[in-house]
Amino acid sequence: MKTRRTPAFAALRRGRQNLLAAALVGVVAFTSASTHAQDPLASWNDGPAKQAIVEFVKATTTDGSPQVVPPEARIATFDQDGTLWVEHPMYSQVIYCLDRVPAVVKARPELASKEPFKTVLSGNREAIAKLSQDDLMKILAATLTGMSVDDFNAETKKWIAEAKDPRWKRPYTELTYQPMQEVLQYLRANGYKTYIVTGGGQDFVRVYAEQVYGIPPEQVVGTAGGTKFGYDKSGKPFLTKEPKLLLNDNNAGKPEGIHLMIGRRPSAAFGNSTGDKQMLEYTKAGDGARLAMLVLHDDAEREYAYGPAQGLPDTKVGTFTQALYDEAKKNDWTVISMKNDWKVIFPFESK
Amino acid sequence: MKTRRTPAFAALRRGRQNLLAAALVGVVAFTSASTHAQDPLASWNDGPAKQAIVEFVKATTTDGSPQVVPPEARIATFDQDGTLWVEHPMYSQVIYCLDRVPAVVKARPELASKEPFKTVLSGNREAIAKLSQDDLMKILAATLTGMSVDDFNAETKKWIAEAKDPRWKRPYTELTYQPMQEVLQYLRANGYKTYIVTGGGQDFVRVYAEQVYGIPPEQVVGTAGGTKFGYDKSGKPFLTKEPKLLLNDNNAGKPEGIHLMIGRRPSAAFGNSTGDKQMLEYTKAGDGARLAMLVLHDDAEREYAYGPAQGLPDTKVGTFTQALYDEAKKNDWTVISMKNDWKVIFPFESK
């Protein structure tokens, strides 16, 4: 067997190159030390939110700390829409489903004259905005199920690469929050496994989560439907997406989904709406140091302002009620003010 | 900030200690090389099964190999009962459920006079062995649901620490297969994430999988029921195990469960019965190098012999049919003969 030699090992054998080898190792150590000296939360203003994150990480990852969490148990969960990226004025997955309607109708022409598909095809934005929850469920079922998992993944991948947000005229994947990206990286650098726990579709978010957040598919928990195993004409097995709901990953469904998919209670959880309330309660109910944070969208200029907590406008997407705000204040959860806590909102602003 | 120096970095600064630093690094490199020189599959006899594992790992993890799999996509799935540990004469989880009946009846005395609980309480082994599938489902529902997740975990942990297999008079957790433990470690050492994909209860196996196999809870996929989020009298949130089946992780349920819980197709899959057939088909249907292996229990002396493939006795637990054997041979799956491929069966034999 031929031994693969590391530079340092070769140096030991050859004697005369010790200095070069040690210098190389030294350079690596130095680079690493200088990286660590940078602020991992550089886009956060100093204040209670930033302080809460840093203190939590210190308490749970410093050897000898009474609240240290073993590396294998370091779990942090993040809501996606409104917590990691923009959710206004409409969840990107709903836009995906609306965009998919023409292709679905082409494959099933009988839908063209049926509601709610007829309204979507009309292109009448006002009428589309008024579609009921039931109508939306019909559109979701028609556009997210009935195809193979592979076909769905390919369609989503194509859409996510091409679709653009009308306000910023950029792909949705660029509208992630830079300060939250830093939290993800900071937690991972300290041994945390970061999970997305989203009310959005699990299969949908899994398509891009690795590229956008560095979160692999198996660490995305979301609203999930069943699949059906079968064989194509050549005998090759494949999975079909079924219109059967297994997990509605909102509200109480979030801790239930965390138990189903992860099987451990998180040490830290991040959200921005009433749909995240139970996940934060469940996280805080564990022993030791716990971090529960809620993003408050109070920056109409740089992003959007909505609540209705703290007198912010009441909108239909991502509701942050005053009751949730009061619960946060009472239970030592930290409310993040986009306006005051974040130096920049998006990664492209800091370049 | 005080800079933490590696030995090599300090040597660079101090100049004169270069030789010592390089020597230290060299020793580390040498130790590591000699560890790698040991056979990672020491309990396997040379033969096509061992060769298939080694060649698969080489093809999928060697830089520059045309079939290399990126580290983040290296997924291997293992059935548990009969693949990683003994499943005869009864699945350990069924024994757990039977053992729990007295406690359940104590809490719900009205069950004492009702079947199948009456039969279980009688202690009549012959009658218990004859219980129907429906009876067993009633026992499973009564013993695995209706309590909090925390209570269930505590009960299971206690049982698994105390219960013993009657033949070997050892805890079930010692009846894992040493050669398969080596495969788990070998795959992990080569960057694979190892998952259990079991027909057994997901919550049950998660209690001990980390201790027994080095597999964390979030990498255990199994038959899973729903939970219900609620609050206790003090307002503390908790999850209750519900008698609602979300995933029957057997047969077609295995690839469906893999999609739900992992979201990637495995590169390697291991099983031992018809319940694993679809998981192996799904694994093999992907591109590139794939490994599909089935453990054949053909060692009546050291463990058990059952099939009915290859004329082995037909038993009710872990059925390996001749049709499955033929499919394996036809599709380049590897059948592992316990008798011929394994030098030892259990870890305690090699000590």
XYZ file of C-alpha atoms in Angstrom:
702
model
C 0.000 0.000 0.000
C 1.364 3.382 -0.996
C 1.208 5.786 1.923
C -0.367 9.145 1.225
C 1.832 11.691 2.954
C 0.682 14.938 4.440
C 3.143 17.823 3.829
C 4.229 17.654 7.447
C 4.812 13.894 7.315
C 6.921 14.209 4.167
C 8.928 16.947 5.847
C 9.682 14.694 8.780
C 11.031 12.059 6.415
C 13.059 14.411 4.299
C 14.505 16.364 7.214
C 15.626 19.459 5.419
C 12.184 20.849 4.604
C 11.035 21.168 8.216
C 10.930 24.919 8.111
C 8.733 25.088 5.002
C 6.320 22.524 6.410
C 6.002 24.275 9.735
C 5.576 27.589 7.929
C 2.701 26.188 5.851
C 0.939 24.802 8.894
C 1.518 28.098 10.639
C -0.056 30.058 7.820
C -3.159 27.884 7.991
C -3.415 28.396 11.751
C -2.936 32.139 11.371
C -5.569 32.500 8.638
C -8.037 30.571 10.760
C -7.326 32.721 13.830
C -7.813 35.967 11.918
C -11.134 34.735 10.481
C -12.359 33.989 13.992
C -11.479 37.486 15.063
C -14.061 38.931 12.636
C -17.536 39.604 14.032
C -19.684 36.636 12.973
C -22.765 38.852 13.333
C -21.375 41.845 11.462
C -24.755 42.930 10.060
C -26.305 43.220 13.524
C -26.313 46.446 15.478
C -25.232 46.106 19.090
C -28.283 45.652 21.273
C -30.317 43.094 23.194
C -31.045 40.900 20.132
C -27.422 40.478 19.096
C -26.440 40.067 22.733
C -29.032 37.315 23.271
C -27.628 35.292 20.363
C -24.003 35.655 21.435
C -24.758 34.846 25.078
C -26.805 31.794 24.126
C -24.010 30.416 21.947
C -21.429 31.105 24.638
C -23.540 29.425 27.352
C -24.331 26.317 25.316
C -21.017 25.697 23.573
C -18.262 26.737 25.985
C -16.568 23.761 27.640
C -17.226 23.851 31.349
C -20.291 26.083 31.081
C -23.052 24.718 33.354
C -25.450 25.012 30.404
C -23.256 23.412 27.744
C -25.189 21.277 25.228
C -23.408 18.182 23.852
C -22.473 18.757 20.193
C -24.799 15.999 18.931
C -27.797 17.638 20.648
C -27.258 21.141 19.259
C -30.398 21.769 17.210
C -31.668 25.138 16.003
C -34.884 25.551 14.010
C -35.844 28.413 11.704
C -39.143 29.310 10.152
C -38.525 30.365 6.541
C -41.100 32.837 5.154
C -40.658 36.170 6.911
C -37.861 34.808 9.113
C -35.160 33.896 6.592
C -36.515 35.608 3.480
C -39.236 37.979 2.293
C -42.831 36.716 2.512
C -44.661 39.810 1.268
C -46.907 40.480 -0.509
C -47.371 36.747 -1.199
C -45.483 33.576 -0.226
C -43.174 32.666 -3.089
C -44.590 29.154 -3.165
C -48.089 30.523 -3.837
C -46.628 32.531 -6.732
C -45.016 29.308 -7.981
C -48.385 27.547 -7.883
C -50.128 30.387 -9.737
C -47.342 30.407 -12.330
C -47.779 26.649 -12.816
C -51.520 26.859 -13.572
C -51.164 27.351 -17.387
C -49.013 24.205 -17.670
C -51.460 22.211 -15.538
C -54.407 23.393 -17.632
C -52.531 22.497 -20.818
C -52.185 18.946 -19.511
C -55.794 18.879 -18.231
C -57.807 21.190 -20.573
C -61.066 20.496 -18.733
C -59.822 22.782 -15.922
C -59.711 25.899 -18.179
C -63.388 26.650 -17.712
C -63.468 25.708 -14.022
C -62.871 27.952 -11.020
C -60.497 28.895 -9.547
C -58.338 28.044 -12.587
C -60.390 30.277 -14.883
C -59.689 33.304 -12.674
C -55.964 32.542 -12.489
C -55.780 32.212 -16.288
C -57.582 35.567 -16.717
C -54.546 37.315 -15.279
C -56.859 39.681 -13.364
C -54.659 40.472 -10.355
C -57.439 41.949 -8.291
C -59.632 38.871 -8.759
C -56.676 36.552 -8.046
C -55.901 38.407 -4.828
C -59.477 37.773 -3.695
C -59.355 33.978 -4.137
C -60.532 32.162 -1.022
C -58.462 29.761 1.092
C -60.452 26.878 -0.460
C -59.632 28.116 -3.967
C -55.954 28.340 -3.068
C -56.013 24.784 -1.707
C -57.434 23.583 -5.047
C -54.642 25.374 -6.892
C -52.001 23.964 -4.543
C -53.342 20.427 -4.944
C -53.403 20.712 -8.744
C -49.920 22.191 -9.057
C -48.037 20.366 -6.280
C -49.374 16.803 -6.591
C -50.066 14.201 -9.242
C -46.580 14.315 -10.762
C -43.449 12.328 -9.973
C -41.086 13.647 -7.323
C -38.366 13.944 -9.988
C -40.598 16.014 -12.310
C -41.648 18.261 -9.439
C -38.036 18.836 -8.410
C -37.026 19.698 -11.982
C -39.936 22.169 -12.412
C -39.241 23.882 -9.091
C -35.530 24.142 -9.811
C -36.258 25.798 -13.154
C -38.789 28.236 -11.661
C -36.615 29.244 -8.713
C -33.738 30.037 -11.099
C -35.918 32.247 -13.318
C -38.678 33.871 -11.242
C -38.133 37.380 -9.918
C -39.638 39.479 -7.179
C -41.411 42.467 -8.777
C -40.197 45.058 -6.229
C -36.496 44.253 -6.145
C -36.395 42.656 -9.624
C -34.161 39.928 -8.283
C -34.588 36.152 -7.866
C -36.422 35.281 -4.649
C -33.313 33.410 -3.552
C -31.472 36.742 -3.271
C -34.100 38.144 -0.918
C -32.816 36.334 2.137
C -31.956 38.320 5.233
C -28.207 38.827 5.585
C -28.345 39.038 9.415
C -30.181 35.686 9.578
C -27.699 34.101 7.168
C -25.050 35.164 9.675
C -26.977 33.540 12.529
C -27.204 30.291 10.542
C -23.478 30.306 9.870
C -22.584 31.354 13.418
C -24.648 28.546 14.921
C -23.203 25.975 12.508
C -19.666 27.189 13.244
C -20.464 26.396 16.875
C -21.649 22.877 16.205
C -25.379 23.474 15.765
C -27.380 21.588 13.177
C -29.605 24.207 11.560
C -33.089 23.159 10.411
C -35.778 24.954 8.479
C -39.223 24.306 10.007
C -41.600 25.940 7.556
C -45.309 26.089 6.921
C -44.313 25.992 3.250
C -44.042 22.786 1.278
C -41.236 20.529 2.430
C -40.491 19.276 -1.093
C -40.529 22.833 -2.482
C -38.088 24.302 0.040
C -35.782 21.280 -0.146
C -35.079 22.046 -3.804
C -33.152 25.236 -3.029
C -32.380 25.223 0.723
C -28.868 23.863 0.315
C -27.898 26.452 -2.292
C -29.619 29.367 -0.519
C -29.061 28.631 3.185
C -26.493 25.829 3.280
C -29.233 23.590 4.725
C -29.442 20.086 3.219
C -32.812 18.538 2.229
C -32.863 16.217 5.243
C -32.789 19.300 7.502
C -35.879 20.862 5.959
C -39.143 20.124 7.795
C -42.253 21.496 6.157
C -45.845 20.891 5.272
C -45.660 17.456 3.718
C -47.899 15.289 1.631
C -47.689 11.575 1.056
C -46.026 9.954 -1.926
C -46.887 6.684 -3.631
C -44.266 4.206 -4.729
C -44.823 2.596 -8.119
C -43.123 1.419 -11.320
C -43.040 2.960 -14.782
C -43.583 0.938 -17.985
C -39.956 -0.177 -18.043
C -40.248 -1.439 -14.453
C -38.255 1.442 -12.962
C -39.518 2.514 -9.544
C -40.548 6.102 -8.871
C -42.532 8.152 -6.349
C -45.689 10.133 -7.182
C -46.746 13.121 -5.082
C -50.188 12.405 -3.620
C -52.858 14.909 -2.502
C -52.745 13.456 1.010
C -51.647 15.734 3.837
C -49.289 14.074 6.337
C -48.083 17.125 8.226
C -49.513 20.657 8.335
C -46.353 22.293 9.612
C -47.926 25.397 11.124
C -48.868 26.328 14.686
C -49.059 23.117 16.802
C -47.903 21.270 13.670
C -44.431 22.765 14.081
C -43.488 21.031 17.351
C -45.298 17.915 16.086
C -43.257 18.088 12.878
C -40.048 18.620 14.839
C -40.777 15.481 16.849
C -41.606 13.497 13.709
C -38.667 14.603 11.617
C -35.918 15.417 14.142
C -36.923 13.660 17.352
C -35.157 16.157 19.603
C -36.292 19.399 21.182
C -34.440 22.369 19.677
C -32.257 24.567 21.877
C -32.983 27.608 19.727
C -35.936 28.561 17.535
C -36.612 31.539 15.272
C -39.905 32.701 13.816
C -41.904 35.789 12.912
C -45.592 35.006 13.247
C -48.326 33.324 15.260
C -47.623 30.185 13.221
C -44.304 29.928 15.087
C -45.724 30.398 18.590
C -45.927 26.714 19.564
C -42.445 25.972 18.190
C -41.001 28.696 20.401
C -43.001 27.538 23.429
C -41.829 23.955 22.903
C -38.223 25.093 22.532
C -38.323 27.225 25.680
C -39.950 24.423 27.730
C -36.714 22.405 27.710
C -34.065 22.583 30.432
C -30.975 24.768 30.343
C -30.257 27.766 28.130
C -32.846 28.283 25.397
C -33.108 30.933 22.707
C -36.463 31.985 21.240
C -36.527 34.865 18.763
C -39.182 36.574 16.664
C -38.483 38.860 13.714
C -40.738 41.940 13.792
C -41.224 43.491 10.364
C -41.119 47.159 11.334
C -39.112 48.519 8.435
C -41.478 49.817 5.741
C -38.654 51.529 3.932
C -36.058 48.790 3.568
C -38.540 45.857 3.547
C -42.159 45.869 4.804
C -43.996 46.883 7.977
C -46.700 44.609 9.332
C -47.963 43.279 12.625
C -50.526 44.132 13.920
C -48.345 44.104 17.056
C -47.095 47.519 18.213
C -49.573 49.333 16.007
C -48.069 48.064 12.767
C -50.452 47.572 9.811
C -52.491 44.360 9.852
C -51.852 42.218 6.760
C -52.914 38.733 5.818
C -49.460 37.206 5.432
C -47.244 36.498 8.469
C -49.469 37.812 11.251
C -47.541 39.010 14.341
C -50.296 39.782 16.865
C -50.011 41.944 19.955
C -50.807 38.811 22.008
C -47.744 37.108 20.539
C -45.665 40.192 21.290
C -46.904 40.189 24.892
C -46.175 36.463 25.264
C -42.659 37.067 23.966
C -42.026 39.875 26.443
C -43.447 37.829 29.328
C -41.428 34.682 28.589
C -38.014 36.092 27.804
C -38.251 35.589 24.057
C -36.347 38.181 22.067
C -38.103 40.341 19.490
C -35.815 41.368 16.641
C -36.572 44.792 15.203
C -35.601 44.762 11.525
C -35.393 48.539 11.665
C -33.178 48.851 14.704
C -31.283 45.563 14.962
C -30.229 45.056 11.352
C -27.556 47.168 9.630
C -28.473 45.728 6.248
C -31.414 43.589 5.189
C -30.175 41.717 2.106
C -26.808 40.179 1.172
C -26.606 42.318 -1.998
C -26.634 45.515 0.111
C -23.410 44.622 1.879
C -21.400 44.013 -1.293
C -7.820 38.987 21.993
C -5.304 36.369 22.995
C -4.420 34.204 20.001
C -4.679 30.470 20.537
C -1.604 28.923 18.955
C -1.350 25.462 17.477
C 1.964 23.681 18.274
C 3.099 24.226 14.698
C 2.206 27.926 14.803
C 4.165 28.435 18.007
C 7.126 26.689 16.402
C 7.057 29.079 13.482
C 7.210 32.021 15.881
C 9.890 30.622 18.097
C 12.091 29.407 15.259
C 14.199 26.916 17.120
C 11.472 24.394 17.867
C 10.654 23.666 14.219
C 11.949 20.145 14.390
C 9.874 19.203 17.434
C 6.713 20.705 15.945
C 7.124 18.933 12.639
C 7.878 15.719 14.514
C 4.656 16.041 16.493
C 2.615 16.645 13.364
C 4.432 13.735 11.756
C 3.519 11.420 14.627
C -0.126 12.354 14.239
C 0.007 11.670 10.506
C 1.752 8.345 11.110
C -0.721 7.187 13.769
C -3.574 8.038 11.467
C -1.981 6.112 8.586
C -1.486 3.006 10.730
C -5.123 3.147 11.889
C -6.229 3.220 8.270
C -4.043 0.232 7.527
C -6.252 -1.933 9.788
C -9.036 -3.784 8.012
C -12.239 -1.798 8.658
C -14.237 -4.942 7.866
C -12.188 -7.308 10.031
C -15.171 -9.554 10.884
C -15.927 -10.270 7.221
C -14.461 -13.232 5.395
C -12.984 -12.428 1.994
C -15.604 -13.017 -0.683
C -18.058 -11.260 -2.990
C -20.012 -9.567 -0.155
C -16.987 -7.925 1.457
C -15.624 -7.079 -1.984
C -18.895 -5.407 -3.015
C -18.796 -3.111 0.019
C -15.155 -2.137 -0.426
C -15.528 -1.531 -4.176
C -18.651 0.578 -3.666
C -16.921 2.773 -1.090
C -13.871 3.131 -3.312
C -15.961 4.038 -6.390
C -18.125 6.597 -4.599
C -15.566 8.307 -2.347
C -12.260 8.378 -4.250
C -11.487 11.815 -5.694
C -11.453 11.625 -9.461
C -13.533 8.430 -9.625
C -16.194 8.811 -12.360
C -18.787 7.574 -9.837
C -17.753 9.778 -6.907
C -20.693 11.006 -4.796
C -20.373 14.501 -3.247
C -19.918 14.186 0.537
C -23.247 15.901 1.305
C -25.147 13.359 -0.831
C -23.641 10.232 0.737
C -26.655 8.480 2.258
C -26.826 4.829 3.343
C -29.975 3.243 4.787
C -30.222 0.159 6.991
C -33.204 -1.894 7.998
C -32.859 -2.767 11.686
C -34.579 -6.032 12.708
C -32.708 -8.941 11.154
C -30.246 -6.611 9.406
C -28.489 -4.876 12.315
C -29.664 -7.066 15.200
C -31.527 -10.288 15.999
C -35.249 -10.353 15.155
C -36.046 -13.931 16.183
C -38.179 -15.407 17.571
C -40.036 -12.088 18.069
C -39.265 -8.426 17.324
C -37.929 -6.837 20.499
C -40.496 -4.063 20.230
C -43.341 -6.609 20.352
C -41.763 -8.050 23.506
C -41.624 -4.512 24.896
C -45.329 -4.057 24.195
C -46.254 -7.395 25.823
C -44.096 -6.499 28.838
C -45.918 -3.168 29.140
C -49.412 -4.715 29.272
C -49.530 -5.160 33.094
C -48.726 -1.475 33.633
C -51.339 -0.415 31.079
C -53.965 -2.648 32.685
C -53.085 -1.243 36.097
C -53.816 2.252 34.771
C -56.936 1.067 32.897
C -58.361 -1.863 34.946
C -61.313 -2.330 32.567
C -58.886 -3.939 30.070
C -58.047 -6.862 32.402
C -61.097 -8.862 31.366
C -60.900 -7.900 27.686
C -59.048 -9.691 24.914
C -56.283 -9.652 23.871
C -55.091 -8.189 27.195
C -56.571 -11.088 29.174
C -54.476 -13.592 27.215
C -51.295 -11.559 27.635
C -51.879 -11.294 31.396
C -52.427 -15.070 31.602
C -48.765 -15.565 30.744
C -49.726 -18.559 28.569
C -46.918 -18.421 25.998
C -48.612 -20.721 23.547
C -51.792 -18.644 23.533
C -49.772 -15.398 23.263
C -47.860 -16.760 20.270
C -51.204 -17.422 18.560
C -52.519 -13.837 18.885
C -53.744 -12.466 15.563
C -52.358 -9.439 13.763
C -55.445 -7.495 14.880
C -54.828 -8.475 18.503
C -51.216 -7.347 18.230
C -52.302 -4.007 16.767
C -54.589 -3.484 19.787
C -51.695 -4.227 22.139
C -49.372 -1.890 20.213
C -51.930 0.928 20.263
C -52.507 0.526 24.002
C -48.837 0.366 24.928
C -47.289 2.833 22.457
C -49.827 5.664 22.433
C -51.828 7.785 24.859
C -48.815 8.853 26.925
C -46.515 11.837 26.613
C -43.435 11.532 24.432
C -41.258 12.129 27.510
C -42.963 9.346 29.497
C -42.668 6.954 26.559
C -38.963 7.718 26.162
C -38.332 7.156 29.872
C -40.213 3.815 29.881
C -38.415 2.569 26.781
C -35.026 3.609 28.109
C -35.671 1.694 31.322
C -36.879 -1.424 29.502
C -34.035 -1.505 26.999
C -31.510 -1.306 29.856
C -33.095 -4.209 31.750
C -34.706 -6.640 29.283
C -32.745 -9.691 28.170
C -32.940 -12.093 25.284
C -33.802 -15.550 26.673
C -31.346 -17.486 24.455
C -28.199 -15.408 24.960
C -29.242 -14.003 28.355
C -27.927 -10.616 27.327
C -29.563 -7.230 26.721
C -31.042 -6.958 23.219
C -28.662 -4.094 22.605
C -25.733 -6.547 22.729
C -27.275 -8.707 20.014
C -26.216 -6.466 17.157
C -24.221 -7.934 14.315
C -20.532 -7.069 14.608
C -19.945 -7.192 10.815
C -22.790 -4.711 10.251
C -21.466 -2.429 12.997
C -18.233 -2.414 10.985
C -20.114 -1.481 7.801
C -21.801 1.427 9.625
C -18.464 2.699 10.904
C -16.690 2.137 7.587
C -19.341 4.095 5.676
C -19.307 6.927 8.223
C -15.503 7.066 8.111
C -15.934 7.631 4.368
C -18.368 10.494 4.735
C -21.665 8.604 4.565
C -24.596 9.582 6.730
C -25.990 6.296 8.037
C -29.755 6.012 8.567
C -31.922 3.319 10.090
C -35.066 2.763 7.994
C -37.093 0.311 10.053
C -40.566 -1.164 10.077
C -40.286 -0.830 13.844
C -41.496 2.205 15.729
C -39.522 5.348 15.001
C -39.861 6.671 18.547
C -38.874 3.294 20.027
C -35.682 2.854 17.996
C -34.662 6.491 18.467
C -34.344 5.914 22.211
C -31.323 3.620 21.863
C -29.988 4.037 18.294
C -27.296 6.532 19.238
C -25.930 4.374 22.050
C -26.181 1.097 20.096
C -25.312 2.103 16.522
C -23.930 5.630 16.765
C -26.997 6.798 14.823
C -28.679 9.974 16.168
C -32.499 10.198 16.531
C -32.869 12.429 13.474
C -31.338 9.637 11.359
C -33.885 7.034 12.425
C -36.840 6.629 10.048
C -39.510 4.182 11.186
C -43.164 3.475 11.454
C -44.476 6.699 12.903
C -47.656 7.871 14.523
C -48.855 11.394 15.009
C -48.406 13.395 18.184
C -50.632 16.081 19.621
C -49.272 19.309 21.063
C -50.926 20.520 24.261
C -50.310 22.116 27.654
C -50.254 20.605 31.130
C -51.983 22.180 34.141
C -49.050 24.502 34.747
C -49.165 25.692 31.139
C -46.073 23.764 30.100
C -46.299 22.428 26.531
C -45.865 18.716 25.824
C -46.543 16.179 23.072
C -48.889 13.194 23.431
C -48.446 10.083 21.274
C -51.636 9.575 19.244
C -53.035 6.341 17.770
C -52.869 7.847 14.275
C -50.567 6.192 11.740
C -48.582 8.659 9.617
C -46.076 6.279 8.046
C -46.116 2.479 7.805
C -42.423 2.107 7.120
C -42.519 -1.309 5.475
C -42.468 -2.412 1.831
C -43.426 0.592 -0.390
C -43.549 2.634 2.833
C -39.742 2.475 3.050
C -38.946 4.548 -0.062
C -41.929 6.764 0.777
C -40.521 7.231 4.294
C -37.060 7.934 2.903
C -38.501 10.663 0.715
C -40.495 12.137 3.602
C -37.722 12.079 6.185
C -34.493 12.365 4.166
C -35.522 13.733 0.776
C -32.625 12.107 -1.074
C -32.263 8.721 -2.702
C -29.752 6.546 -0.822
C -26.606 5.330 -2.561
C -26.549 2.166 -0.467
C -29.293 0.166 1.235
C -29.232 -2.924 3.441
C -32.093 -5.227 4.373
C -32.991 -8.847 5.026
C -36.616 -9.408 4.054
C -39.385 -8.745 1.564
C -40.190 -5.625 3.606
C -36.924 -4.149 2.306
C -37.490 -4.979 -1.378
C -38.816 -1.578 -2.478
C -36.103 0.295 -0.568
C -33.440 -1.665 -2.428
C -35.189 -1.201 -5.787
C -35.455 2.549 -5.174
C -31.799 2.747 -4.176
C -30.625 0.818 -7.230
C -32.770 2.917 -9.611
C -30.502 5.945 -9.118
C -27.558 6.777 -11.367
C -23.960 5.823 -10.707
C -22.595 3.229 -8.298
C -25.245 1.755 -6.018
C -25.004 -0.891 -3.331
C -27.962 -3.118 -2.407
C -27.408 -5.910 0.110
C -29.595 -8.509 1.798
C -28.620 -10.487 4.891
C -29.598 -14.166 4.535
C -30.079 -15.883 7.885
C -28.527 -19.251 7.058
C -26.667 -19.906 10.290
C -28.843 -22.045 12.592
C -25.932 -22.705 14.890
C -24.577 -19.232 15.585
C -27.896 -17.358 15.112
C -31.020 -18.615 13.270
C -31.811 -20.122 9.877
C -34.885 -18.908 8.040
C -35.958 -17.993 4.541
C -37.826 -19.664 2.853
C -35.294 -18.767 0.108
C -32.753 -21.498 -0.719
C -34.765 -24.142 1.105
C -34.357 -22.521 4.510
C -37.205 -22.995 7.029
C -40.204 -20.696 6.563
C -40.881 -18.567 9.643
C -43.236 -15.712 10.289
C -40.665 -13.063 11.188
C -38.401 -11.525 8.539
C -39.510 -13.461 5.461
C -36.813 -13.807 2.782
C -38.647 -15.420 -0.141
C -37.114 -17.261 -3.079
C -38.611 -14.547 -5.333
C -36.644 -11.914 -3.423
C -33.520 -14.045 -3.732
C -34.059 -14.372 -7.483
C -34.638 -10.612 -7.850
C -31.400 -9.976 -5.965
C -29.418 -12.294 -8.222
C -30.972 -10.800 -11.356
C -30.351 -7.160 -10.397
C -26.850 -7.318 -9.014
C -27.850 -7.024 -5.364
C -25.516 -8.854 -3.014
C -26.797 -11.566 -0.708
C -24.810 -11.795 2.527
C -24.529 -15.310 3.914
C -24.260 -15.049 7.697
C -22.712 -18.499 7.730
C -20.048 -17.927 5.097
C -19.434 -14.164 5.063
C -19.244 -13.424 8.777
C -16.325 -14.526 10.971
C -18.236 -13.602 14.118
C -21.872 -12.667 14.601
C -21.898 -10.573 17.795
C -19.510 -7.978 19.232
C -19.070 -9.996 22.447
C -17.634 -12.938 20.466
C -14.695 -10.920 19.208
C -13.562 -9.787 22.653
